[in-house]
Every structure is written in structure tokens, then in C-alpha cells.
Amino acid sequence: MTARYVILLGPPGAGKGTQAAQISQATGLVHVATGDIFRENVRGGTELGLLAKGYMDRGQLVCDDVTIEMLLERISRPDCGAGVMLDGFPRTIAQAEALDAALAGRGARVETALYVEVPDDALMRRLSSRWLCRTCDRIYNTITNPPPTDGSCEVYQRDDDKPEAVARRLQVFHQETEPLIAYYERQGKLRRVDGEQAVERVGDDLLAALAAQGAPRS
Ligand code: AMP
């Protein structure tokens, strides 16, 4: 069986983390999120974490060579043998090309790039109202999905969800990551989903797009 490689593309705050976790549950694809791996390394105080933290706090991308090496190592582990759902990678053309080359070397390829579309003004609102639980990693939104008031979650705001970093991340998305839309469109792999709908609808649309794109082609 060939491993499946699915990419979830979208600006910061589009809901990629939430959706990727659900798609992973529904499909059995392993959820690999480069942002989560960087954050684990920051928490663990590793050399990689120390390097990544500076970029992350400023809302900038971690350099390509470090990110690519980390991602390729992660997806070559045995738990990824059947396939992965990539969340937050690739974010630059160089990363996409490195991924394509590495997969080609294994006789595999990217199956689909799912693009969750959300306009900037909605993203600004969402990101500045996003809070996370330190212990269970659950994601809350102070407007639409507030954290429990009984103290069962210890919530905090990511440094890069603070206003200056959010503006910077959106700018980086438009400059560095948006060109990937054309990149995957040219390869006939792009599927667009309206990310402004209710979370469940976005999830349904993503699964439907994945099923349509993953279906055997003549
Ligand atoms: P995320 O949780 O996906 O929003 O990622 C948080 C931060 O981690 C980003 O703002 C970047 O600093 C860094 N990061 C995550 N994925 C990548 C990537 N593919 N390339 C470069 N930096 C990344």
C-alpha cells in the first residue's frame, strides 16, 4: 500500500489544527503539525526549540533548512508508514519542492492540498481571541468557544497570537505561503474549502474534497 500524503494549507487562524485533528481521526492519517513540533521543542528547551523560539515569537518563519530536515525526519518514522496529514507544512515554495523531491525518492507523492480560505479581517479577530490549555492542549476562542470557568483548564495566549505578531504572520502568509496555492493548482492537487463556515461544515467539506481528490483517476 502506498502511503498517503495530504496537505492542509491555510492562513494562520484558519482552523487548520482543529480540522487536521478531525481529519486524522476520520481517515487514520497521522497528524503532523510543524508548529506543534516547534512548540514541544521550545517547552523541552532543546537546541531546536531555542533556535525556533526567536522566529516564532516574532511571527516569522523558522528557516527552511531546519524546518525541512525536522519534517522529513518526522514523516520517515514508522508511525507515518500509512500516510500523514501535514498541518503547517509546507509554508514556502522551497519546502514544497523539498517535500516533493523527498517523496519522489520513496516512490510517493502529495495526494491533495486542501486549502481553507478565510479573509484577513476574520483571521485578525479569530487569532486575537484564541486561547489554549496548558495541560490538555485544547483550543478555545473567547468569542465563540470560551474556556470553562471551573478552572479545569489552565488557559494562556500564544505569544504569536498577540496583535503585532498576528499582523506579521498574516503578512508572511501572503508573501511566502500564498504562492503554494498556484503551485498545487498547477499540479491539479488543490481543493478549496470555505473556512468561514461553522467548524463542522468546514470539516465535512474537507473530508468530501479529500474523498473526491483521492478517488482513483483514469
Ligand atoms: P503554527 O502553529 O502552524 O501557526 O506555527 C507556529 C510558528 O511555528 C510559525 O509562526 C512559525 O514561526 C513556525 N513554523 C511552523 N511551521 C513552519 C514551517 N513549515 N516553516 C517555517 N516555520 C514554521
Short mmCIF file of C-alpha atoms and ligand atoms in Angstrom, two decimals:
data_model
loop_
_atom_site.label_atom_id
_atom_site.label_comp_id
_atom_site.label_asym_id
_atom_site.label_seq_id
_atom_site.Cartn_x
_atom_site.Cartn_y
_atom_site.Cartn_z
CA MET A 1 0.00 0.00 0.00
CA THR A 2 1.36 3.46 -0.91
CA ALA A 3 1.43 5.99 1.89
CA ARG A 4 -0.95 8.95 1.52
CA TYR A 5 0.38 12.48 1.89
CA VAL A 6 -2.27 15.15 2.38
CA ILE A 7 -1.51 18.83 2.98
CA LEU A 8 -3.71 21.24 4.86
CA LEU A 9 -2.99 24.77 3.64
CA GLY A 10 -4.38 27.97 5.01
CA PRO A 11 -3.51 31.20 6.76
CA PRO A 12 -2.78 31.27 10.49
CA GLY A 13 -6.08 31.10 12.35
CA ALA A 14 -7.96 29.31 9.55
CA GLY A 15 -8.65 26.40 11.93
CA LYS A 16 -6.07 24.03 10.44
CA GLY A 17 -5.16 22.47 13.80
CA THR A 18 -8.75 21.65 14.73
CA GLN A 19 -9.60 20.35 11.27
CA ALA A 20 -6.41 18.34 10.85
CA ALA A 21 -7.05 16.56 14.15
CA GLN A 22 -10.56 15.62 12.99
CA ILE A 23 -9.47 14.52 9.52
CA SER A 24 -6.76 12.45 11.10
CA GLN A 25 -9.33 10.72 13.31
CA ALA A 26 -11.68 10.09 10.40
CA THR A 27 -9.03 8.83 7.98
CA GLY A 28 -6.30 7.31 10.13
CA LEU A 29 -3.73 9.68 8.62
CA VAL A 30 -1.18 10.74 11.25
CA HIS A 31 -1.48 14.44 12.10
CA VAL A 32 1.92 16.12 11.77
CA ALA A 33 1.96 19.82 12.65
CA THR A 34 5.31 21.60 12.38
CA GLY A 35 4.10 24.38 14.71
CA ASP A 36 3.31 21.76 17.39
CA ILE A 37 6.72 20.13 16.97
CA PHE A 38 8.43 23.50 17.33
CA ARG A 39 6.35 24.32 20.43
CA GLU A 40 7.21 20.94 22.01
CA ASN A 41 10.87 21.71 21.44
CA VAL A 42 10.51 25.17 22.93
CA ARG A 43 8.83 23.65 26.01
CA GLY A 44 11.54 20.99 26.26
CA GLY A 45 14.29 23.62 25.95
CA THR A 46 16.03 21.72 23.14
CA GLU A 47 18.57 23.30 20.80
CA LEU A 48 15.94 23.27 18.03
CA GLY A 49 13.44 24.90 20.40
CA LEU A 50 15.86 27.67 21.32
CA LEU A 51 16.51 28.39 17.66
CA ALA A 52 12.82 28.29 16.70
CA LYS A 53 11.57 30.44 19.57
CA GLY A 54 13.07 33.69 18.28
CA TYR A 55 11.42 33.30 14.89
CA MET A 56 8.11 32.16 16.38
CA ASP A 57 7.80 35.00 18.89
CA ARG A 58 8.35 37.49 16.09
CA GLY A 59 5.73 35.80 13.91
CA GLN A 60 8.39 34.84 11.34
CA LEU A 61 9.01 31.51 9.67
CA VAL A 62 11.75 29.27 11.01
CA CYS A 63 14.43 28.89 8.31
CA ASP A 64 13.73 26.38 5.57
CA ASP A 65 16.70 24.02 6.06
CA VAL A 66 15.95 23.44 9.76
CA THR A 67 12.20 23.05 9.15
CA ILE A 68 12.61 20.71 6.19
CA GLU A 69 15.08 18.46 7.99
CA MET A 70 12.81 18.25 11.04
CA LEU A 71 9.71 17.46 8.97
CA LEU A 72 11.36 14.84 6.77
CA GLU A 73 12.74 13.10 9.84
CA ARG A 74 9.28 13.12 11.45
CA ILE A 75 7.46 11.65 8.46
CA SER A 76 10.04 8.91 7.98
CA ARG A 77 9.19 7.38 11.37
CA PRO A 78 7.28 4.08 11.36
CA ASP A 79 4.01 5.57 12.68
CA CYS A 80 3.74 7.57 9.42
CA GLY A 81 4.01 4.48 7.24
CA ALA A 82 0.37 4.60 6.05
CA GLY A 83 0.28 8.33 5.47
CA VAL A 84 0.19 11.76 7.03
CA MET A 85 -1.94 14.85 7.26
CA LEU A 86 0.52 17.75 7.13
CA ASP A 87 -0.60 20.84 9.02
CA GLY A 88 1.51 24.00 8.69
CA PHE A 89 3.97 22.47 6.24
CA PRO A 90 4.93 23.35 3.55
CA ARG A 91 4.83 27.10 4.06
CA THR A 92 7.29 28.13 1.33
CA ILE A 93 7.93 27.01 -2.24
CA ALA A 94 11.36 25.69 -1.13
CA GLN A 95 9.64 23.48 1.47
CA ALA A 96 7.12 22.21 -1.07
CA GLU A 97 9.87 21.37 -3.55
CA ALA A 98 11.92 19.60 -0.88
CA LEU A 99 8.87 17.57 0.12
CA ASP A 100 8.12 16.61 -3.48
CA ALA A 101 11.73 15.56 -4.03
CA ALA A 102 11.86 13.51 -0.82
CA LEU A 103 8.56 11.78 -1.59
CA ALA A 104 9.60 11.08 -5.18
CA GLY A 105 12.67 9.36 -3.75
CA ARG A 106 10.31 7.00 -1.91
CA GLY A 107 8.06 6.46 -4.93
CA ALA A 108 5.34 8.57 -3.31
CA ARG A 109 3.74 11.98 -3.95
CA VAL A 110 1.44 14.56 -2.42
CA GLU A 111 -2.12 13.38 -3.00
CA THR A 112 -4.09 16.55 -2.22
CA ALA A 113 -3.57 20.07 -0.92
CA LEU A 114 -6.68 21.21 0.94
CA TYR A 115 -6.89 24.98 1.19
CA VAL A 116 -9.01 26.50 3.96
CA GLU A 117 -9.88 30.02 2.80
CA VAL A 118 -10.57 32.77 5.37
CA PRO A 119 -10.25 36.55 4.75
CA ASP A 120 -7.72 38.62 6.77
CA ASP A 121 -10.20 40.61 8.86
CA ALA A 122 -11.80 37.41 10.17
CA LEU A 123 -8.35 35.96 10.91
CA MET A 124 -7.30 39.01 12.93
CA ARG A 125 -10.44 38.64 15.07
CA ARG A 126 -10.01 34.89 15.49
CA LEU A 127 -6.33 34.84 16.34
CA SER A 128 -6.52 37.54 18.96
CA SER A 129 -9.35 35.65 20.70
CA ARG A 130 -7.61 32.22 20.61
CA TRP A 131 -6.51 30.73 23.95
CA LEU A 132 -5.02 27.31 24.65
CA CYS A 133 -5.00 25.00 27.65
CA ARG A 134 -1.54 24.38 29.06
CA THR A 135 -2.36 20.85 30.18
CA CYS A 136 -4.76 19.32 27.63
CA ASP A 137 -3.80 21.47 24.56
CA ARG A 138 -7.49 22.15 23.85
CA ILE A 139 -8.06 25.26 21.70
CA TYR A 140 -10.62 27.84 22.88
CA ASN A 141 -11.99 31.05 21.42
CA THR A 142 -13.06 33.74 23.85
CA ILE A 143 -15.91 34.75 21.49
CA THR A 144 -17.26 31.51 20.03
CA ASN A 145 -15.96 28.76 22.34
CA PRO A 146 -14.90 30.20 25.70
CA PRO A 147 -12.79 28.12 28.10
CA PRO A 148 -14.54 26.51 31.10
CA THR A 149 -14.96 28.79 34.10
CA ASP A 150 -14.49 25.99 36.68
CA GLY A 151 -10.70 26.15 36.44
CA SER A 152 -10.40 22.70 34.83
CA CYS A 153 -8.26 24.22 32.06
CA GLU A 154 -5.30 26.49 32.61
CA VAL A 155 -5.52 28.75 29.58
CA TYR A 156 -2.89 31.03 28.05
CA GLN A 157 -2.45 33.04 24.86
CA ARG A 158 0.34 32.09 22.47
CA ASP A 159 2.95 34.86 22.21
CA ASP A 160 2.47 34.77 18.45
CA ASP A 161 -1.31 35.34 18.83
CA LYS A 162 -0.64 38.80 20.25
CA PRO A 163 -1.62 41.64 17.86
CA GLU A 164 1.82 42.67 16.45
CA ALA A 165 2.80 39.06 15.80
CA VAL A 166 -0.59 38.28 14.23
CA ALA A 167 -0.19 41.12 11.72
CA ARG A 168 3.31 39.88 10.91
CA ARG A 169 2.14 36.27 10.46
CA LEU A 170 -0.58 37.30 8.03
CA GLN A 171 1.95 39.32 6.03
CA VAL A 172 4.30 36.31 5.98
CA PHE A 173 1.43 34.09 4.84
CA HIS A 174 0.64 36.34 1.88
CA GLN A 175 4.30 36.68 0.87
CA GLU A 176 5.68 33.20 1.48
CA THR A 177 2.83 30.72 1.65
CA GLU A 178 0.20 32.02 -0.76
CA PRO A 179 2.37 31.12 -3.80
CA LEU A 180 1.79 27.47 -2.80
CA ILE A 181 -1.83 27.79 -3.89
CA ALA A 182 -0.73 28.28 -7.51
CA TYR A 183 1.97 25.62 -7.05
CA TYR A 184 -0.56 22.90 -6.14
CA GLU A 185 -3.17 24.25 -8.54
CA ARG A 186 -0.71 23.74 -11.41
CA GLN A 187 -0.29 20.14 -10.25
CA GLY A 188 -4.09 19.67 -10.21
CA LYS A 189 -3.99 18.89 -6.47
CA LEU A 190 -5.61 21.95 -4.92
CA ARG A 191 -9.07 21.78 -3.33
CA ARG A 192 -10.56 24.96 -1.84
CA VAL A 193 -12.88 24.95 1.16
CA ASP A 194 -14.73 27.92 2.64
CA GLY A 195 -13.23 28.29 6.13
CA GLU A 196 -15.77 30.87 7.28
CA GLN A 197 -18.50 28.26 7.73
CA ALA A 198 -19.29 26.52 11.02
CA VAL A 199 -16.45 24.22 12.13
CA GLU A 200 -18.47 21.05 11.37
CA ARG A 201 -19.31 22.24 7.84
CA VAL A 202 -15.67 23.03 7.14
CA GLY A 203 -14.79 19.53 8.36
CA ASP A 204 -17.44 17.90 6.16
CA ASP A 205 -16.28 19.87 3.12
CA LEU A 206 -12.66 18.93 3.74
CA LEU A 207 -13.48 15.23 4.02
CA ALA A 208 -15.61 15.41 0.87
CA ALA A 209 -12.80 17.19 -1.01
CA LEU A 210 -10.33 14.59 0.18
CA ALA A 211 -12.54 11.73 -0.90
CA ALA A 212 -13.12 13.32 -4.33
CA GLN A 213 -9.44 14.04 -4.93
CA GLY A 214 -8.27 10.72 -3.51
CA ALA A 215 -10.62 8.73 -5.75
CA PRO A 216 -8.82 6.78 -8.46
CA ARG A 217 -8.37 8.80 -11.63
CA SER A 218 -8.35 7.33 -15.10
P1 AMP B 1 1.58 27.30 13.58
O1 AMP B 1 1.23 26.64 14.87
O2 AMP B 1 1.45 26.39 12.40
O3 AMP B 1 0.87 28.62 13.38
O4 AMP B 1 3.15 27.64 13.65
C1 AMP B 1 3.67 28.49 14.66
C2 AMP B 1 5.01 29.05 14.23
O5 AMP B 1 5.94 27.96 14.03
C3 AMP B 1 5.04 29.81 12.91
O6 AMP B 1 4.62 31.15 13.04
C4 AMP B 1 6.50 29.66 12.51
O7 AMP B 1 7.31 30.53 13.27
C5 AMP B 1 6.81 28.24 12.95
N1 AMP B 1 6.51 27.28 11.85
C6 AMP B 1 5.55 26.31 11.84
N2 AMP B 1 5.57 25.63 10.69
C7 AMP B 1 6.56 26.19 9.93
C8 AMP B 1 7.05 25.95 8.63
N3 AMP B 1 6.55 25.00 7.83
N4 AMP B 1 8.09 26.73 8.20
C9 AMP B 1 8.63 27.68 8.98
N5 AMP B 1 8.18 27.97 10.20
C10 AMP B 1 7.16 27.24 10.69
#
